[in-house]
Amino acid sequence: MDNPDSNARSFNLAFYKNFLFKNDLVFRLLIGLIGLVCLFLFIHFREVQVDALELGSKASSYVVAQLDFDFPDEEATFFLKQEALKDLGPIFTLDDRKIAQVRYDFEYYLIHDNLWKEKLKETSLEDLYKETDALVSFLKRLRFADVLTLKKMKKFNIQVSDFMVFTPAKEEKEILLPPEYWQRLEELFLKQQVFPQAEADFVLSFFAEKEWFLQLDGRIEKSVRSIIENSIPQKYTEIKAGTRIIAGGEKVTSRHIAMLSAMKKAVSEKRSLLSFPSIVGNLIISLVFIVLTAMYLRIDQSRVLASLQKLSLLVCTMILTLAFAKVTEYVLLQNASPLEAVRYPLIVPFAAFLLSILFNSRLALFGSTFLAILLSITLIVDHTQFLVINLTAALIVIVSSASLKKRKEVFQVGGKCLLGIIPVILAFNFLTKNFWSLALLQDIGLSALFMLIISVLVMGMLPILESLFNVLTDITLMEYTDPSSELLKRLALEMPGTYQHSLVLGNIAEALASAIGANALLCRVATLYHDIGKLANAHFFTENQTLDVNIHQLLTPAESAQVIISHVKDGVAIAKKYHLPQPFIDVIQEHHGTMLVYYFYHQELERQMGDKAKINEALFRYLGPKPKSKESAIIMLADGVEAASRSLEKTGEEALRGLIDKVVKDRVDDDQLNECNLTFAELMTIKKTLLKVLLVSHHVRIKYPEKKA
């Protein structure tokens, strides 16, 4: 007995699969939602728009404060520091060489003169050495400065325990320090060292009798100045809303740039990203962009809108471009002035490349315009210049990519784009009266770098996008026309008849596809491979038979039909072995649909004396499926007409028109074209184009007279 829970789960799973995979609307809404979310995040988390000025340049217009803010005023801070350092005088120290010399003299005196032993009977020579070491160390630390300097140092909490008030006269070199200074020095010395008073007096008296040279101590003076400067807090100046920051034509200074940076920060802090009005406003803007895009796709690109695959690829391309723009902006903002280095960033050509190659020129033009407007109002760039130079570059890419057939030509298109935007860069420089300068060369060099980066990115992204979304570009299709490829070599060598048939059929299918707006290049290339299944049994097909013996004479009609039908299944297997694209495999499966192999069916019918009841019709029909795309339907019709036209004795216009009408009618009556979305108008165009092509290929030549001896 079946488990009810298991049956319920199976039913639910089947329901969801049927709902999700057959109801394309769900996926379209999901793709649209992903695009909406990404666009909203890009717009909502944009950088604050504040005029960017280049240091040393002249402002093109007035800039006023958008709101009240404080900015770090470096000029005011500098003046405050200068005021704090105003009373700071020079700092002196005793000459180290003089200290060493006096110490040597004192030790010499202790060794060679024993009179000190009568004064200090209880003091040893070792004790005096220790006290001398301590005094020498203290004298090396001792500094001299004036009263105002010491007062300033105390104000800023700088230690002055080793400082004494004294300033030598400039004209004197070696001087005797006044007795009161040695008394003060003795107090400081004894305060820091524990020695008997008598010993200290004896040692200090010897040093006090010497003349000393006071030299400037630049290291300590610099350290004191640095401490005082660092103690001065940053001065912030308040700017009221509406205050003029810079006038038109005024030279830009670091003060102006600091004011603009502070205003940008204030505007950014005031703008709350989590506030409800901000979120709703940006969401509405994003929704408007998405709706306008959907309307355009419905009117002009219905095939893209109808295909989940192409719609997903379009959204992915847009997201990649937005990500590229955000990374570029982040790199630019690492500089103090965002556009100081890169004034004309190129971003839109990246999308123009991908859309032109993966879709078509019309969609590339719309997408480039859409992105140029969006990026110019959201990125930290000069809106007018960014819009003009990016649209110019995108248009050059779109026009140049129309004939793109090889991957390496992407770099050639990038070079053409660079040459095309150089006049625009020159124009911008002339408008700013910056005629010939290093900045002009820098602009051209950076534009070249941008185009190189874009070309490399496009070369790297194309194979990935083609693989992920199963898309065939013209570049990839042209690669499959290379006659030196292994599979086409096998076709030419092992099945020359089929290969020639495929070449002729490719030209016919290409003309038909061009007439109704289908993918002409896909039709031409796919027909090269549509009969590769015949490689498994090449001599069972008349175009490859070189002998008078027909191998089908050894088989029953049903067996012959199965051999003919099997070339579709064998073709799919070979295509997968050689990793041919899925659209090629679809053409291989669909170009015969579920048609009847009528030649052998008719033979079997004669064998059964016309009794259809004795014939299993399924044995004589291709397994299908029926053509799902216009390209497969075109190849089916072209294949049938081209093959049948070879058996005509007369190839005039009336004969060919009758043949075309019969072949097309047979397919229509057999319901082979019900799933490919071909309209009656397109079918009539196909018939007219077929007639023109066949008349040209079957034109009559004059008969040359035989040359007589």
XYZ file of C-alpha atoms in Angstrom:
709
model
C 0.000 0.000 0.000
C 1.332 3.451 -0.899
C 2.363 5.842 1.850
C -0.044 8.876 1.843
C 2.642 11.197 3.228
C 5.050 10.147 0.495
C 2.387 10.715 -2.176
C 1.627 14.159 -0.703
C 5.284 15.122 -0.733
C 5.621 13.936 -4.330
C 2.554 15.943 -5.308
C 3.850 19.079 -3.612
C 7.274 18.683 -5.224
C 5.716 18.196 -8.637
C 3.472 21.226 -8.083
C 6.348 23.501 -7.158
C 8.474 22.268 -10.031
C 5.610 22.840 -12.440
C 4.945 26.295 -10.962
C 8.535 27.471 -10.865
C 9.925 26.019 -14.057
C 6.905 26.525 -16.293
C 5.759 29.847 -14.899
C 8.422 32.178 -16.305
C 6.753 35.177 -14.692
C 8.060 34.115 -11.282
C 11.641 34.053 -12.532
C 11.247 37.330 -14.389
C 9.971 39.008 -11.241
C 12.857 37.488 -9.275
C 15.418 38.773 -11.798
C 13.758 42.195 -11.754
C 13.837 42.210 -7.953
C 17.567 41.396 -7.933
C 18.204 44.240 -10.356
C 16.065 46.612 -8.282
C 17.882 45.743 -5.036
C 21.341 46.170 -6.593
C 20.358 49.480 -8.198
C 18.858 50.725 -4.920
C 22.001 49.846 -2.969
C 24.171 51.594 -5.573
C 22.088 54.783 -5.465
C 21.406 54.768 -1.716
C 25.000 54.276 -0.611
C 26.464 56.820 -3.010
C 29.082 59.314 -1.931
C 28.010 62.823 -0.976
C 28.012 65.197 -3.931
C 30.333 68.126 -3.217
C 32.164 70.189 -5.834
C 35.666 68.806 -6.341
C 38.421 71.407 -6.752
C 41.970 70.803 -7.877
C 44.726 72.359 -5.789
C 46.342 75.275 -7.624
C 43.612 75.506 -10.285
C 41.054 78.279 -10.676
C 37.480 77.680 -9.555
C 35.072 77.692 -12.495
C 32.124 78.976 -10.412
C 31.062 80.128 -6.965
C 30.824 77.511 -4.237
C 28.740 78.250 -1.130
C 28.226 76.304 2.099
C 25.238 73.984 1.970
C 24.840 73.935 5.766
C 26.517 75.085 8.996
C 29.769 73.251 9.677
C 33.177 73.572 11.323
C 36.368 72.863 9.460
C 39.952 72.363 10.702
C 41.507 75.763 10.065
C 45.199 75.057 9.548
C 46.059 78.731 9.071
C 44.447 79.733 12.375
C 46.104 76.782 14.111
C 49.473 77.846 12.703
C 49.086 81.366 14.063
C 48.122 79.993 17.496
C 51.256 77.865 17.534
C 53.397 80.816 16.544
C 51.849 82.847 19.353
C 52.619 80.091 21.848
C 56.256 79.933 20.704
C 56.738 83.693 20.673
C 58.331 83.997 24.174
C 60.437 80.881 23.836
C 64.152 81.787 23.956
C 67.335 79.796 23.349
C 68.380 76.947 25.628
C 72.027 76.454 26.554
C 74.101 73.609 27.931
C 77.675 73.240 29.198
C 80.238 72.047 26.691
C 80.815 68.306 27.187
C 84.486 68.596 26.274
C 84.990 71.307 28.920
C 83.282 69.139 31.539
C 85.589 66.241 30.670
C 88.653 68.494 30.847
C 87.731 69.898 34.300
C 87.063 66.404 35.575
C 90.490 65.282 34.387
C 92.119 68.280 36.122
C 90.253 67.502 39.344
C 91.334 63.865 39.363
C 94.919 64.923 38.634
C 94.731 67.302 41.567
C 93.451 64.546 43.897
C 96.278 62.228 42.926
C 99.180 64.666 43.033
C 98.163 67.044 45.819
C 97.565 65.613 49.283
C 96.358 68.844 50.871
C 92.718 67.784 50.372
C 93.291 64.908 52.794
C 93.845 67.390 55.643
C 90.508 69.065 54.860
C 88.605 65.809 54.382
C 90.225 63.414 56.801
C 87.351 60.931 56.817
C 86.852 60.962 53.030
C 88.479 58.451 50.761
C 89.595 58.942 47.206
C 86.940 56.492 46.052
C 84.198 58.601 47.692
C 85.381 61.695 45.860
C 85.448 59.791 42.579
C 81.820 58.726 43.084
C 80.772 62.271 43.929
C 82.646 63.593 40.872
C 80.860 61.080 38.618
C 77.513 62.192 40.004
C 78.363 65.869 39.548
C 79.599 65.374 35.992
C 76.387 63.519 35.148
C 74.355 66.328 36.656
C 76.311 69.035 34.788
C 75.680 67.236 31.513
C 71.950 67.308 32.209
C 71.970 70.937 33.327
C 70.344 73.486 30.961
C 70.189 77.271 31.032
C 67.382 79.491 29.764
C 65.786 82.851 30.435
C 62.866 83.489 32.769
C 60.210 83.702 30.035
C 61.305 80.412 28.526
C 61.125 78.601 31.878
C 57.745 80.194 32.548
C 56.458 79.005 29.163
C 57.785 75.499 29.830
C 56.034 75.358 33.214
C 52.805 76.540 31.548
C 52.873 73.543 29.216
C 53.878 71.118 32.017
C 57.434 70.587 30.768
C 59.850 69.452 33.494
C 62.359 72.200 34.494
C 64.110 70.456 37.445
C 67.419 70.455 35.522
C 67.035 74.041 34.290
C 68.566 77.242 35.685
C 67.805 80.831 34.792
C 70.821 82.216 33.005
C 71.547 83.653 29.568
C 75.135 84.326 28.531
C 76.142 87.442 26.673
C 76.574 86.863 22.960
C 80.074 88.327 22.775
C 81.516 86.114 25.548
C 82.815 82.636 24.921
C 84.123 81.152 28.171
C 82.737 82.702 31.366
C 82.778 82.273 35.095
C 79.376 81.390 36.381
C 78.334 83.738 39.250
C 78.647 82.297 42.812
C 74.868 82.423 43.325
C 74.418 80.028 40.394
C 76.803 77.533 41.985
C 74.877 77.862 45.249
C 71.652 77.145 43.368
C 73.395 74.366 41.515
C 74.559 72.884 44.827
C 70.989 72.894 46.107
C 69.763 71.083 43.008
C 72.687 68.660 43.110
C 72.286 67.773 46.766
C 68.553 67.495 46.281
C 69.075 64.788 43.696
C 72.157 63.096 45.256
C 72.848 62.138 48.928
C 76.403 63.261 49.741
C 78.002 64.931 52.838
C 77.896 68.721 52.696
C 81.667 69.061 53.132
C 82.471 66.763 50.246
C 79.956 68.537 47.994
C 81.422 71.938 48.857
C 84.948 70.708 48.157
C 84.102 69.246 44.757
C 81.863 72.131 43.643
C 84.438 74.744 44.710
C 86.979 73.241 42.328
C 84.478 73.272 39.402
C 83.273 76.807 40.288
C 86.738 78.277 39.792
C 86.771 77.215 36.124
C 85.541 79.162 33.110
C 82.755 77.536 31.125
C 81.541 77.714 27.557
C 77.728 77.641 27.142
C 76.576 76.334 23.768
C 73.114 76.233 22.227
C 71.244 72.934 22.705
C 69.233 72.687 19.476
C 67.931 69.187 20.225
C 66.309 70.156 23.540
C 65.053 73.417 22.099
C 63.437 71.561 19.165
C 61.898 69.037 21.565
C 60.433 71.822 23.736
C 59.031 73.583 20.679
C 57.515 70.334 19.426
C 55.847 69.660 22.789
C 54.380 73.160 22.855
C 53.172 72.929 19.228
C 51.543 69.548 19.834
C 49.860 70.945 22.931
C 48.019 73.548 20.858
C 44.629 72.064 19.917
C 43.365 72.064 16.324
C 41.506 75.286 15.631
C 38.064 74.788 14.077
C 36.425 77.685 12.287
C 32.650 77.832 11.949
C 31.131 78.360 8.505
C 27.495 79.388 8.229
C 25.151 78.036 5.560
C 25.185 80.256 2.472
C 28.687 81.570 3.142
C 30.828 81.807 0.033
C 33.614 79.239 0.178
C 35.343 80.238 -3.044
C 34.587 82.707 -5.819
C 34.663 82.010 -9.525
C 38.152 82.431 -10.937
C 39.761 82.340 -7.497
C 42.851 80.160 -7.079
C 42.187 76.981 -5.101
C 44.237 76.629 -1.899
C 44.535 73.903 0.683
C 42.171 75.934 2.905
C 39.432 75.720 0.257
C 39.906 71.976 -0.101
C 39.780 71.532 3.701
C 36.510 73.499 3.821
C 34.958 71.374 1.061
C 36.081 68.142 2.736
C 34.591 69.264 6.062
C 31.334 70.273 4.347
C 31.165 66.882 2.634
C 31.635 65.128 5.970
C 28.951 67.290 7.589
C 26.493 66.616 4.773
C 27.232 62.895 4.990
C 26.648 62.848 8.763
C 23.425 64.793 8.401
C 22.161 62.394 5.748
C 20.901 59.332 7.626
C 21.042 56.238 5.438
C 18.569 54.450 7.704
C 15.958 57.202 7.682
C 12.611 56.210 6.182
C 12.298 59.169 3.750
C 15.805 58.540 2.354
C 15.111 54.848 1.792
C 11.715 55.445 0.177
C 13.047 58.216 -2.074
C 15.947 56.165 -3.421
C 13.706 53.121 -3.784
C 11.275 55.104 -5.928
C 14.122 56.384 -8.129
C 15.427 52.824 -8.560
C 11.935 51.555 -9.375
C 11.496 54.253 -12.030
C 14.750 53.186 -13.719
C 13.705 49.513 -13.647
C 10.215 50.225 -15.028
C 11.600 52.366 -17.858
C 14.053 49.600 -18.737
C 11.263 46.990 -18.744
C 9.143 49.222 -21.000
C 12.012 49.602 -23.450
C 12.665 45.851 -23.487
C 8.979 45.156 -24.112
C 8.820 47.597 -27.027
C 12.196 47.099 -28.714
C 13.785 43.947 -27.226
C 10.902 41.547 -26.746
C 13.132 38.526 -27.365
C 15.389 39.536 -24.475
C 12.401 40.070 -22.191
C 10.935 36.709 -23.205
C 14.151 34.799 -22.475
C 15.070 34.188 -18.831
C 18.572 33.397 -19.968
C 19.088 36.707 -21.788
C 17.274 38.713 -19.115
C 19.543 37.262 -16.430
C 22.594 38.034 -18.551
C 21.442 41.638 -19.023
C 20.964 42.169 -15.279
C 24.331 40.520 -14.575
C 26.060 42.832 -17.058
C 24.497 45.892 -15.426
C 25.533 44.700 -11.946
C 29.114 44.098 -13.131
C 29.252 47.631 -14.537
C 27.943 49.141 -11.286
C 30.535 47.139 -9.338
C 33.296 48.349 -11.681
C 32.098 51.937 -11.172
C 32.073 51.574 -7.384
C 35.594 50.120 -7.303
C 36.837 52.933 -9.555
C 35.245 55.545 -7.305
C 36.796 53.959 -4.222
C 40.250 54.106 -5.816
C 39.754 57.748 -6.781
C 38.674 58.695 -3.273
C 41.967 57.464 -1.826
C 43.537 60.714 -3.017
C 43.211 63.929 -1.066
C 41.363 65.451 -4.006
C 39.233 62.747 -5.688
C 39.677 63.952 -9.246
C 43.149 65.435 -8.868
C 44.717 62.451 -10.615
C 41.858 61.068 -12.764
C 39.579 63.745 -14.148
C 37.855 61.669 -16.841
C 37.220 58.097 -15.620
C 35.946 55.740 -18.338
C 33.380 53.203 -17.106
C 30.446 53.047 -19.540
C 32.540 51.570 -22.429
C 32.834 48.407 -20.324
C 29.060 47.907 -20.498
C 28.992 48.989 -24.161
C 31.499 46.241 -25.021
C 29.576 43.491 -23.230
C 26.121 44.539 -24.437
C 27.277 44.924 -28.051
C 28.961 41.529 -28.132
C 26.452 39.568 -26.030
C 23.268 41.229 -27.361
C 22.990 43.843 -30.116
C 23.812 47.459 -30.904
C 20.356 48.829 -30.070
C 20.346 47.363 -26.587
C 23.969 48.457 -26.114
C 23.010 52.033 -27.002
C 20.115 52.056 -24.535
C 22.169 50.435 -21.779
C 25.095 52.804 -22.288
C 22.847 55.866 -22.168
C 21.045 54.546 -19.101
C 24.319 53.861 -17.266
C 25.949 57.130 -18.330
C 23.060 59.128 -16.846
C 22.900 56.992 -13.713
C 26.642 57.074 -13.029
C 26.994 60.790 -13.746
C 24.456 61.662 -11.023
C 25.696 59.176 -8.426
C 29.499 59.136 -8.710
C 31.901 61.792 -7.451
C 32.682 63.165 -10.903
C 32.169 66.279 -12.971
C 28.710 65.411 -14.307
C 28.907 67.128 -17.698
C 32.400 65.991 -18.600
C 31.806 62.430 -17.376
C 28.575 62.155 -19.361
C 30.059 63.524 -22.597
C 33.296 61.532 -22.611
C 31.684 58.238 -21.532
C 28.846 58.490 -24.049
C 31.333 59.348 -26.800
C 33.509 56.369 -25.889
C 30.470 54.063 -25.643
C 29.181 55.109 -29.084
C 32.583 54.437 -30.647
C 32.659 50.996 -28.999
C 29.122 50.177 -30.202
C 29.857 51.203 -33.790
C 33.224 49.445 -33.875
C 31.957 46.242 -32.241
C 29.439 45.603 -35.016
C 32.153 43.937 -37.117
C 33.902 42.238 -34.196
C 34.694 38.655 -35.176
C 37.859 37.795 -33.200
C 38.632 38.207 -29.518
C 41.909 40.025 -30.091
C 39.967 42.713 -31.976
C 38.658 43.917 -28.596
C 41.998 45.678 -28.112
C 41.725 47.234 -31.575
C 38.299 48.622 -30.685
C 39.775 49.941 -27.429
C 42.468 51.731 -29.451
C 39.857 53.274 -31.779
C 37.892 54.411 -28.723
C 40.981 56.094 -27.267
C 41.672 57.912 -30.535
C 38.051 59.025 -30.650
C 38.001 60.574 -27.174
C 41.313 62.443 -27.497
C 39.534 65.347 -29.313
C 37.011 65.467 -26.463
C 39.824 65.665 -23.892
C 41.463 68.420 -25.953
C 38.170 70.293 -26.059
C 37.778 70.119 -22.271
C 41.320 71.404 -21.781
C 40.790 74.275 -24.205
C 37.543 75.231 -22.484
C 39.400 75.476 -19.180
C 42.203 77.444 -20.934
C 44.633 74.667 -20.075
C 45.960 74.411 -23.625
C 49.184 72.431 -23.597
C 50.372 71.132 -20.253
C 51.420 68.043 -18.386
C 47.796 67.627 -17.259
C 46.727 67.048 -20.874
C 49.242 64.233 -21.320
C 48.176 62.830 -17.965
C 44.515 62.806 -19.051
C 45.332 60.981 -22.294
C 47.621 58.512 -20.516
C 45.038 57.677 -17.859
C 42.332 57.287 -20.510
C 44.585 54.825 -22.315
C 45.049 52.957 -19.031
C 41.278 52.826 -18.518
C 40.694 51.439 -22.009
C 43.409 48.830 -21.473
C 41.817 47.749 -18.187
C 38.368 47.612 -19.810
C 39.678 45.559 -22.757
C 41.355 43.070 -20.427
C 38.210 42.803 -18.278
C 36.030 42.233 -21.348
C 38.397 39.552 -22.648
C 38.294 37.828 -19.270
C 34.550 38.186 -18.636
C 33.262 37.111 -22.057
C 34.100 33.376 -21.793
C 32.741 33.275 -18.238
C 29.441 34.938 -19.177
C 29.099 32.804 -22.304
C 29.589 29.672 -20.241
C 27.359 30.670 -17.308
C 24.428 31.845 -19.431
C 24.960 29.523 -22.393
C 25.242 32.409 -24.847
C 26.855 32.301 -28.254
C 28.475 35.524 -29.378
C 29.498 36.332 -32.930
C 33.110 35.972 -31.840
C 32.535 32.406 -30.645
C 30.480 31.548 -33.723
C 33.262 32.728 -36.020
C 35.710 30.520 -34.149
C 33.527 27.504 -35.072
C 33.843 28.313 -38.799
C 37.565 27.569 -38.788
C 37.966 24.817 -41.425
C 41.140 23.626 -39.729
C 39.179 22.429 -36.676
C 39.207 18.665 -36.139
C 35.476 18.121 -36.685
C 35.219 20.166 -39.892
C 38.319 18.401 -41.200
C 36.585 15.055 -40.635
C 33.478 16.305 -42.417
C 35.461 17.472 -45.445
C 37.528 14.271 -45.692
C 35.037 11.563 -44.715
C 31.812 13.123 -46.072
C 32.678 15.582 -48.866
C 29.132 15.472 -50.223
C 27.521 16.255 -46.887
C 30.123 18.952 -46.245
C 29.360 20.689 -49.548
C 25.640 20.383 -48.824
C 26.225 22.018 -45.417
C 28.169 24.904 -46.968
C 25.445 25.614 -49.514
C 22.738 25.228 -46.910
C 24.584 27.632 -44.589
C 24.481 30.405 -47.190
C 20.780 29.812 -47.825
C 19.905 29.733 -44.106
C 21.916 32.899 -43.487
C 19.973 34.763 -46.178
C 16.626 33.557 -44.806
C 17.523 34.537 -41.242
C 18.634 38.002 -42.340
C 15.337 38.484 -44.182
C 13.207 37.963 -41.044
C 15.619 39.385 -38.434
C 16.752 36.066 -36.922
C 20.340 35.230 -35.958
C 21.894 34.889 -39.413
C 25.392 34.012 -38.248
C 24.073 31.266 -35.951
C 22.151 29.767 -38.865
C 25.213 29.784 -41.124
C 27.537 28.245 -38.539
C 25.052 25.742 -37.081
C 24.346 24.276 -40.533
C 28.021 23.334 -40.824
C 27.425 20.873 -37.995
C 23.749 19.937 -38.437
C 24.542 16.638 -40.189
C 27.653 15.550 -38.269
C 25.740 12.454 -37.144
C 26.185 11.047 -40.643
C 29.857 10.458 -39.773
C 28.773 7.244 -38.037
C 27.297 5.799 -41.282
C 28.533 8.098 -44.020
C 27.978 5.729 -46.963
C 24.308 5.212 -46.146
C 23.614 8.735 -47.464
C 23.424 9.272 -51.231
C 25.527 12.469 -51.330
C 28.485 10.446 -50.006
C 28.052 7.344 -52.177
C 30.740 7.115 -54.869
C 29.886 3.617 -56.153
C 26.932 2.558 -58.217
C 25.865 0.128 -55.478
C 23.249 1.515 -53.091
C 23.768 -0.117 -49.696
C 20.082 0.354 -48.840
C 19.280 -2.401 -51.368
C 20.541 -4.829 -48.761
C 18.162 -3.513 -46.069
C 14.446 -3.448 -45.526
C 12.752 -0.019 -45.715
C 12.294 0.005 -41.920
C 15.981 -0.762 -41.362
C 17.019 1.925 -43.826
C 14.741 4.431 -42.139
C 16.258 3.639 -38.763
C 19.773 4.194 -40.137
C 18.725 7.554 -41.590
C 16.923 8.568 -38.383
C 19.892 7.555 -36.240
C 22.072 10.345 -37.669
C 20.270 12.789 -35.366
C 21.039 10.770 -32.240
C 24.597 10.140 -33.423
C 24.990 13.851 -34.179
C 24.018 14.783 -30.623
C 26.538 12.288 -29.239
C 29.344 13.637 -31.462
C 28.424 17.229 -30.629
C 28.681 16.515 -26.911
C 31.958 14.693 -27.421
C 33.413 17.762 -29.153
C 31.756 20.130 -26.647
C 29.712 21.987 -29.228
C 27.412 24.740 -27.873
C 23.855 23.870 -26.898
C 22.288 25.922 -29.757
C 24.170 23.685 -32.217
C 22.849 20.583 -30.461
C 19.323 22.020 -30.593
C 19.626 22.505 -34.360
C 20.911 18.935 -34.785
C 17.921 17.573 -32.845
C 15.287 19.854 -34.332
C 16.165 20.350 -38.000
C 14.117 17.253 -38.962
C 11.575 17.620 -36.170
C 9.294 14.578 -36.073
C 8.967 14.360 -39.836
C 8.353 11.169 -41.729
C 11.213 9.574 -43.677
C 8.825 9.466 -46.598
C 11.054 7.721 -49.194
C 11.411 4.521 -47.154
C 7.897 4.843 -45.742
C 6.613 4.838 -49.329
C 8.706 1.746 -50.117
C 7.263 -0.042 -47.093
C 3.774 1.024 -48.125
C 4.308 -0.569 -51.553
C 5.555 -3.737 -49.857
C 2.350 -3.869 -47.799
C 0.202 -3.283 -50.892
C -0.888 0.130 -49.660
C -2.209 -1.133 -46.314
C -1.183 1.552 -43.773
C -2.548 -0.512 -40.898
C 0.317 -2.957 -41.294
C 2.960 -0.239 -40.926
C 4.241 1.120 -37.640
C 4.560 4.783 -38.654
C 6.682 5.584 -35.560
C 9.537 3.532 -37.053
C 9.663 5.970 -39.962
C 9.508 9.246 -38.023
C 12.372 11.263 -36.527
C 12.336 11.425 -32.761
C 12.303 15.220 -32.640
C 11.716 17.499 -30.912
C 10.078 19.913 -33.315
C 11.892 23.207 -33.953
C 11.723 25.446 -30.895
C 13.459 28.478 -32.405
C 13.160 30.394 -35.633
C 16.735 29.433 -36.499
C 15.944 25.700 -36.277
C 12.792 26.190 -38.362
C 14.726 28.134 -41.015
C 17.337 25.375 -41.274
C 14.567 22.743 -41.511
C 12.883 24.554 -44.422
C 16.153 25.378 -46.175
C 17.377 21.783 -45.781
C 14.207 20.350 -47.280
C 14.062 22.755 -50.215
C 17.786 22.549 -51.010
C 17.769 18.738 -50.998
C 14.596 18.515 -53.093
C 15.828 21.086 -55.624
C 18.675 18.759 -56.591
C 16.175 16.281 -58.054
C 14.446 18.844 -60.316
C 14.896 18.401 -64.037
C 13.791 21.964 -64.730
C 14.948 24.761 -62.412
C 12.925 27.663 -63.715
C 11.083 30.134 -61.531
C 7.740 28.322 -61.699
C 9.289 24.945 -60.884
C 11.219 26.319 -57.944
C 8.177 28.234 -56.628
C 6.092 25.091 -56.798
C 8.788 23.083 -55.015
C 9.109 25.674 -52.231
C 5.342 25.843 -51.744
C 5.132 22.051 -51.558
C 7.988 21.654 -49.043
C 6.705 24.430 -46.806
C 3.122 23.124 -47.002
C 4.249 19.622 -46.054
C 5.959 20.959 -42.905
C 3.003 23.138 -41.982
C 0.458 20.369 -42.534
C 2.618 18.019 -40.441
C 2.568 20.584 -37.560
C 6.354 20.865 -37.591
C 6.330 24.679 -37.242
C 3.853 24.979 -34.387
C 6.455 25.573 -31.647
C 8.921 27.978 -33.253
C 6.949 31.278 -33.174
C 7.230 31.865 -36.902
C 4.483 34.189 -38.132
C 2.680 33.868 -41.468
C 4.336 37.086 -42.621
C 7.766 35.688 -41.793
C 6.894 32.438 -43.544
C 5.953 34.363 -46.695
C 9.240 36.299 -46.479
C 11.144 33.018 -46.141
C 9.448 31.602 -49.251
C 10.237 34.711 -51.313
C 13.854 34.750 -50.153
C 14.223 31.024 -50.855
C 13.038 31.589 -54.406
C 15.543 34.392 -54.983
C 18.444 32.410 -53.545
C 17.618 29.238 -55.514
C 17.172 31.147 -58.758
C 20.655 32.600 -58.313
C 22.223 29.251 -57.407
C 20.450 27.431 -60.281
C 21.036 30.103 -62.938
C 21.394 28.894 -66.517
C 24.764 29.188 -68.255
C 25.203 29.474 -72.013
C 26.409 26.400 -73.801
C 29.879 26.899 -75.241
C 30.445 25.427 -78.716
C 32.802 22.559 -79.012
C 36.286 23.547 -80.107
C 37.147 22.026 -83.472
C 40.572 20.747 -84.393
